[in-house]
Amino acid sequence: MNTNDQVVRPDERTVGLVYRTTTADIAQALRARDAHTAAGRRKRWLFPVGGTFGMGVGVLVMVTDGTVAGAPLGMMGAGLLLWVITLFGPRLQARAFRGLLERAGETRAVIDGSGALVTAASCESRIGWAAQPRYVETADAFVMLSDDKQAVAMTVLPKRGIQAPADADALRAVLDANLRRL
């Protein structure tokens, strides 16, 4: 309760964040998204299995045929590529955003009962709760996710951008009141 003995509902609280989004933030958000979507979970086991299979078949063909070029090398290369994507995919995807993140500069986000207002150098986005009705909390961020199968749309709210220590709990309360926690 505040000093006027009025109850402040979590969805009426406004929480502000100021931060610069980094490639590490994006990579962490992509990993969180992959852990909480069927497509992401499928990719986490299918790519290594496919990569191992491809490399194994490539080696088997080389051993049985005695051929070191062509199809066996192609299969081994494809298998290795699947492993690289599995191990480094989110980091590589995040690096693709580096220039965009640098141009965006400082970001300000205001989270309240109606959603999130995110403002950067050259754009402003209003994200209503229905657009991204789920969220996941990581060690360093809150990640709002769309409800489609692959959670294509997401909003990263790095915890380092929270202005006051008590605001982390307030932000969590607003998100819990309006979104489904994964």
PDB file of C-alpha atoms in Angstrom:
ATOM      1  CA  MET A   1       0.000   0.000   0.000  1.00  0.00           C
ATOM      2  CA  ASN A   2       1.124   3.513  -0.642  1.00  0.00           C
ATOM      3  CA  THR A   3       0.827   6.456   1.742  1.00  0.00           C
ATOM      4  CA  ASN A   4      -2.782   7.171   0.710  1.00  0.00           C
ATOM      5  CA  ASP A   5      -3.850   3.605   1.646  1.00  0.00           C
ATOM      6  CA  GLN A   6      -4.753   2.916  -1.977  1.00  0.00           C
ATOM      7  CA  VAL A   7      -3.900  -0.440  -3.423  1.00  0.00           C
ATOM      8  CA  VAL A   8      -1.620  -0.172  -6.439  1.00  0.00           C
ATOM      9  CA  ARG A   9      -2.485  -3.038  -8.757  1.00  0.00           C
ATOM     10  CA  PRO A  10       0.445  -4.573 -10.647  1.00  0.00           C
ATOM     11  CA  ASP A  11      -1.157  -3.706 -13.993  1.00  0.00           C
ATOM     12  CA  GLU A  12      -1.383  -0.029 -12.955  1.00  0.00           C
ATOM     13  CA  ARG A  13       2.298   0.226 -12.076  1.00  0.00           C
ATOM     14  CA  THR A  14       4.631   1.815 -14.606  1.00  0.00           C
ATOM     15  CA  VAL A  15       8.205   0.578 -14.860  1.00  0.00           C
ATOM     16  CA  GLY A  16      10.848   2.311 -16.943  1.00  0.00           C
ATOM     17  CA  LEU A  17      14.032   0.872 -18.406  1.00  0.00           C
ATOM     18  CA  VAL A  18      16.949   2.589 -20.137  1.00  0.00           C
ATOM     19  CA  TYR A  19      19.524   0.421 -21.918  1.00  0.00           C
ATOM     20  CA  ARG A  20      21.487  -0.333 -25.064  1.00  0.00           C
ATOM     21  CA  THR A  21      20.548  -3.689 -26.535  1.00  0.00           C
ATOM     22  CA  THR A  22      23.622  -5.835 -27.163  1.00  0.00           C
ATOM     23  CA  THR A  23      24.212  -8.877 -29.321  1.00  0.00           C
ATOM     24  CA  ALA A  24      24.557 -10.852 -26.064  1.00  0.00           C
ATOM     25  CA  ASP A  25      21.003  -9.773 -25.126  1.00  0.00           C
ATOM     26  CA  ILE A  26      19.685 -10.957 -28.487  1.00  0.00           C
ATOM     27  CA  ALA A  27      21.589 -14.273 -28.291  1.00  0.00           C
ATOM     28  CA  GLN A  28      20.240 -14.937 -24.789  1.00  0.00           C
ATOM     29  CA  ALA A  29      16.703 -14.101 -25.929  1.00  0.00           C
ATOM     30  CA  LEU A  30      17.013 -16.428 -28.932  1.00  0.00           C
ATOM     31  CA  ARG A  31      18.214 -19.260 -26.672  1.00  0.00           C
ATOM     32  CA  ALA A  32      15.301 -18.615 -24.290  1.00  0.00           C
ATOM     33  CA  ARG A  33      12.858 -18.574 -27.206  1.00  0.00           C
ATOM     34  CA  ASP A  34      14.269 -21.834 -28.587  1.00  0.00           C
ATOM     35  CA  ALA A  35      13.910 -23.476 -25.179  1.00  0.00           C
ATOM     36  CA  HIS A  36      10.223 -22.518 -25.003  1.00  0.00           C
ATOM     37  CA  THR A  37       8.954 -23.224 -28.515  1.00  0.00           C
ATOM     38  CA  ALA A  38       8.331 -26.583 -30.155  1.00  0.00           C
ATOM     39  CA  ALA A  39      10.353 -25.564 -33.214  1.00  0.00           C
ATOM     40  CA  GLY A  40      13.287 -24.508 -31.038  1.00  0.00           C
ATOM     41  CA  ARG A  41      13.219 -27.701 -28.982  1.00  0.00           C
ATOM     42  CA  ARG A  42      13.009 -29.772 -32.150  1.00  0.00           C
ATOM     43  CA  LYS A  43      16.011 -27.925 -33.599  1.00  0.00           C
ATOM     44  CA  ARG A  44      18.031 -28.603 -30.442  1.00  0.00           C
ATOM     45  CA  TRP A  45      17.933 -32.368 -30.972  1.00  0.00           C
ATOM     46  CA  LEU A  46      17.251 -32.711 -34.709  1.00  0.00           C
ATOM     47  CA  PHE A  47      20.245 -30.684 -35.904  1.00  0.00           C
ATOM     48  CA  PRO A  48      22.850 -32.613 -33.851  1.00  0.00           C
ATOM     49  CA  VAL A  49      21.306 -35.957 -34.838  1.00  0.00           C
ATOM     50  CA  GLY A  50      21.223 -34.931 -38.501  1.00  0.00           C
ATOM     51  CA  GLY A  51      24.758 -33.549 -38.288  1.00  0.00           C
ATOM     52  CA  THR A  52      26.107 -36.723 -36.717  1.00  0.00           C
ATOM     53  CA  PHE A  53      24.271 -38.844 -39.288  1.00  0.00           C
ATOM     54  CA  GLY A  54      25.607 -36.764 -42.194  1.00  0.00           C
ATOM     55  CA  MET A  55      29.184 -36.908 -40.959  1.00  0.00           C
ATOM     56  CA  GLY A  56      28.892 -40.631 -40.225  1.00  0.00           C
ATOM     57  CA  VAL A  57      27.523 -41.464 -43.676  1.00  0.00           C
ATOM     58  CA  GLY A  58      30.227 -39.308 -45.271  1.00  0.00           C
ATOM     59  CA  VAL A  59      32.965 -41.171 -43.405  1.00  0.00           C
ATOM     60  CA  LEU A  60      31.338 -44.540 -44.183  1.00  0.00           C
ATOM     61  CA  VAL A  61      31.212 -43.747 -47.920  1.00  0.00           C
ATOM     62  CA  MET A  62      34.844 -42.587 -47.866  1.00  0.00           C
ATOM     63  CA  VAL A  63      35.947 -45.777 -46.113  1.00  0.00           C
ATOM     64  CA  THR A  64      33.966 -48.158 -48.329  1.00  0.00           C
ATOM     65  CA  ASP A  65      34.590 -46.388 -51.666  1.00  0.00           C
ATOM     66  CA  GLY A  66      38.015 -45.025 -50.936  1.00  0.00           C
ATOM     67  CA  THR A  67      36.776 -41.702 -52.374  1.00  0.00           C
ATOM     68  CA  VAL A  68      37.744 -38.503 -50.573  1.00  0.00           C
ATOM     69  CA  ALA A  69      35.968 -35.990 -52.836  1.00  0.00           C
ATOM     70  CA  GLY A  70      32.423 -35.241 -53.915  1.00  0.00           C
ATOM     71  CA  ALA A  71      29.425 -36.590 -52.046  1.00  0.00           C
ATOM     72  CA  PRO A  72      31.252 -37.841 -48.927  1.00  0.00           C
ATOM     73  CA  LEU A  73      32.851 -34.452 -48.319  1.00  0.00           C
ATOM     74  CA  GLY A  74      29.542 -32.738 -49.020  1.00  0.00           C
ATOM     75  CA  MET A  75      27.748 -34.914 -46.462  1.00  0.00           C
ATOM     76  CA  MET A  76      30.468 -34.328 -43.883  1.00  0.00           C
ATOM     77  CA  GLY A  77      30.346 -30.586 -44.562  1.00  0.00           C
ATOM     78  CA  ALA A  78      26.555 -30.505 -44.198  1.00  0.00           C
ATOM     79  CA  GLY A  79      26.782 -32.489 -40.966  1.00  0.00           C
ATOM     80  CA  LEU A  80      29.421 -30.135 -39.602  1.00  0.00           C
ATOM     81  CA  LEU A  81      27.276 -27.140 -40.583  1.00  0.00           C
ATOM     82  CA  LEU A  82      24.319 -28.541 -38.607  1.00  0.00           C
ATOM     83  CA  TRP A  83      26.570 -28.878 -35.558  1.00  0.00           C
ATOM     84  CA  VAL A  84      27.864 -25.313 -35.945  1.00  0.00           C
ATOM     85  CA  ILE A  85      24.283 -24.025 -36.175  1.00  0.00           C
ATOM     86  CA  THR A  86      23.367 -26.000 -33.051  1.00  0.00           C
ATOM     87  CA  LEU A  87      26.310 -24.736 -31.022  1.00  0.00           C
ATOM     88  CA  PHE A  88      26.635 -21.170 -32.273  1.00  0.00           C
ATOM     89  CA  GLY A  89      23.308 -20.381 -33.995  1.00  0.00           C
ATOM     90  CA  PRO A  90      21.898 -17.813 -31.543  1.00  0.00           C
ATOM     91  CA  ARG A  91      25.244 -16.022 -31.275  1.00  0.00           C
ATOM     92  CA  LEU A  92      25.632 -15.913 -35.068  1.00  0.00           C
ATOM     93  CA  GLN A  93      22.047 -14.711 -35.545  1.00  0.00           C
ATOM     94  CA  ALA A  94      22.554 -11.998 -32.927  1.00  0.00           C
ATOM     95  CA  ARG A  95      25.738 -10.786 -34.638  1.00  0.00           C
ATOM     96  CA  ALA A  96      23.667 -10.145 -37.756  1.00  0.00           C
ATOM     97  CA  PHE A  97      21.855  -7.435 -35.757  1.00  0.00           C
ATOM     98  CA  ARG A  98      25.047  -5.659 -34.627  1.00  0.00           C
ATOM     99  CA  GLY A  99      24.799  -2.708 -37.043  1.00  0.00           C
ATOM    100  CA  LEU A 100      21.105  -2.219 -36.355  1.00  0.00           C
ATOM    101  CA  LEU A 101      21.704  -2.284 -32.597  1.00  0.00           C
ATOM    102  CA  GLU A 102      24.507   0.267 -32.869  1.00  0.00           C
ATOM    103  CA  ARG A 103      22.282   2.627 -34.891  1.00  0.00           C
ATOM    104  CA  ALA A 104      19.416   2.187 -32.418  1.00  0.00           C
ATOM    105  CA  GLY A 105      21.571   3.546 -29.604  1.00  0.00           C
ATOM    106  CA  GLU A 106      19.933   4.032 -26.238  1.00  0.00           C
ATOM    107  CA  THR A 107      16.544   2.410 -25.828  1.00  0.00           C
ATOM    108  CA  ARG A 108      13.842   3.466 -23.394  1.00  0.00           C
ATOM    109  CA  ALA A 109      11.025   1.127 -22.479  1.00  0.00           C
ATOM    110  CA  VAL A 110       7.956   1.939 -20.417  1.00  0.00           C
ATOM    111  CA  ILE A 111       5.937  -1.050 -19.228  1.00  0.00           C
ATOM    112  CA  ASP A 112       2.461  -0.467 -17.816  1.00  0.00           C
ATOM    113  CA  GLY A 113      -0.978  -2.028 -17.703  1.00  0.00           C
ATOM    114  CA  SER A 114      -1.540  -1.551 -21.424  1.00  0.00           C
ATOM    115  CA  GLY A 115       1.715  -3.072 -22.656  1.00  0.00           C
ATOM    116  CA  ALA A 116       5.213  -1.925 -23.541  1.00  0.00           C
ATOM    117  CA  LEU A 117       6.267   1.288 -25.246  1.00  0.00           C
ATOM    118  CA  VAL A 118       9.793   0.870 -26.623  1.00  0.00           C
ATOM    119  CA  THR A 119      11.567   3.926 -28.016  1.00  0.00           C
ATOM    120  CA  ALA A 120      14.968   3.953 -29.734  1.00  0.00           C
ATOM    121  CA  ALA A 121      16.815   6.544 -31.828  1.00  0.00           C
ATOM    122  CA  SER A 122      14.648   6.316 -34.933  1.00  0.00           C
ATOM    123  CA  CYS A 123      11.589   4.310 -33.966  1.00  0.00           C
ATOM    124  CA  GLU A 124       8.880   3.844 -31.399  1.00  0.00           C
ATOM    125  CA  SER A 125       6.854   0.665 -30.927  1.00  0.00           C
ATOM    126  CA  ARG A 126       3.787   0.067 -28.812  1.00  0.00           C
ATOM    127  CA  ILE A 127       3.454  -3.643 -27.992  1.00  0.00           C
ATOM    128  CA  GLY A 128       0.111  -4.618 -26.525  1.00  0.00           C
ATOM    129  CA  TRP A 129      -0.188  -7.668 -24.309  1.00  0.00           C
ATOM    130  CA  ALA A 130      -2.137  -9.562 -26.973  1.00  0.00           C
ATOM    131  CA  ALA A 131       0.727  -9.219 -29.486  1.00  0.00           C
ATOM    132  CA  GLN A 132       3.215 -10.941 -27.187  1.00  0.00           C
ATOM    133  CA  PRO A 133       1.165 -12.788 -24.570  1.00  0.00           C
ATOM    134  CA  ARG A 134       3.987 -14.896 -23.090  1.00  0.00           C
ATOM    135  CA  TYR A 135       7.282 -14.166 -21.416  1.00  0.00           C
ATOM    136  CA  VAL A 136      10.330 -15.908 -20.062  1.00  0.00           C
ATOM    137  CA  GLU A 137      12.742 -14.575 -17.474  1.00  0.00           C
ATOM    138  CA  THR A 138      16.441 -15.310 -17.895  1.00  0.00           C
ATOM    139  CA  ALA A 139      19.303 -14.393 -15.592  1.00  0.00           C
ATOM    140  CA  ASP A 140      19.782 -11.072 -17.374  1.00  0.00           C
ATOM    141  CA  ALA A 141      16.505 -10.200 -19.104  1.00  0.00           C
ATOM    142  CA  PHE A 142      12.766 -10.505 -19.455  1.00  0.00           C
ATOM    143  CA  VAL A 143      11.833 -11.710 -22.947  1.00  0.00           C
ATOM    144  CA  MET A 144       8.284 -11.159 -24.211  1.00  0.00           C
ATOM    145  CA  LEU A 145       7.250 -13.645 -26.916  1.00  0.00           C
ATOM    146  CA  SER A 146       4.520 -13.795 -29.526  1.00  0.00           C
ATOM    147  CA  ASP A 147       2.112 -16.730 -29.416  1.00  0.00           C
ATOM    148  CA  ASP A 148       2.848 -18.172 -32.858  1.00  0.00           C
ATOM    149  CA  LYS A 149       4.558 -21.568 -33.105  1.00  0.00           C
ATOM    150  CA  GLN A 150       8.039 -20.140 -33.569  1.00  0.00           C
ATOM    151  CA  ALA A 151       7.553 -17.003 -31.434  1.00  0.00           C
ATOM    152  CA  VAL A 152       8.798 -14.874 -34.325  1.00  0.00           C
ATOM    153  CA  ALA A 153       8.177 -11.582 -32.509  1.00  0.00           C
ATOM    154  CA  MET A 154       9.964 -10.931 -29.250  1.00  0.00           C
ATOM    155  CA  THR A 155      10.895  -7.999 -27.068  1.00  0.00           C
ATOM    156  CA  VAL A 156      14.027  -8.096 -24.925  1.00  0.00           C
ATOM    157  CA  LEU A 157      13.997  -6.108 -21.685  1.00  0.00           C
ATOM    158  CA  PRO A 158      17.499  -6.346 -20.156  1.00  0.00           C
ATOM    159  CA  LYS A 159      17.473  -6.229 -16.365  1.00  0.00           C
ATOM    160  CA  ARG A 160      20.455  -3.851 -16.339  1.00  0.00           C
ATOM    161  CA  GLY A 161      18.104  -1.196 -17.763  1.00  0.00           C
ATOM    162  CA  ILE A 162      15.873  -1.224 -14.697  1.00  0.00           C
ATOM    163  CA  GLN A 163      16.232   2.116 -12.922  1.00  0.00           C
ATOM    164  CA  ALA A 164      15.645   1.116  -9.289  1.00  0.00           C
ATOM    165  CA  PRO A 165      16.258  -2.265  -7.608  1.00  0.00           C
ATOM    166  CA  ALA A 166      12.606  -2.565  -6.510  1.00  0.00           C
ATOM    167  CA  ASP A 167      11.507  -2.087 -10.121  1.00  0.00           C
ATOM    168  CA  ALA A 168      12.656  -5.609 -11.052  1.00  0.00           C
ATOM    169  CA  ASP A 169       9.953  -7.047  -8.803  1.00  0.00           C
ATOM    170  CA  ALA A 170       7.447  -4.464 -10.048  1.00  0.00           C
ATOM    171  CA  LEU A 171       8.206  -5.360 -13.664  1.00  0.00           C
ATOM    172  CA  ARG A 172       7.855  -9.059 -12.899  1.00  0.00           C
ATOM    173  CA  ALA A 173       4.494  -8.338 -11.210  1.00  0.00           C
ATOM    174  CA  VAL A 174       3.209  -6.353 -14.217  1.00  0.00           C
ATOM    175  CA  LEU A 175       4.309  -9.110 -16.597  1.00  0.00           C
ATOM    176  CA  ASP A 176       2.786 -11.828 -14.393  1.00  0.00           C
ATOM    177  CA  ALA A 177      -0.494  -9.898 -14.219  1.00  0.00           C
ATOM    178  CA  ASN A 178      -0.723  -9.555 -18.004  1.00  0.00           C
ATOM    179  CA  LEU A 179       1.305 -12.340 -19.615  1.00  0.00           C
ATOM    180  CA  ARG A 180       1.746 -16.090 -19.252  1.00  0.00           C
ATOM    181  CA  ARG A 181       5.126 -16.948 -17.755  1.00  0.00           C
ATOM    182  CA  LEU A 182       6.934 -19.843 -19.431  1.00  0.00           C
TER     183      LEU A 182
END
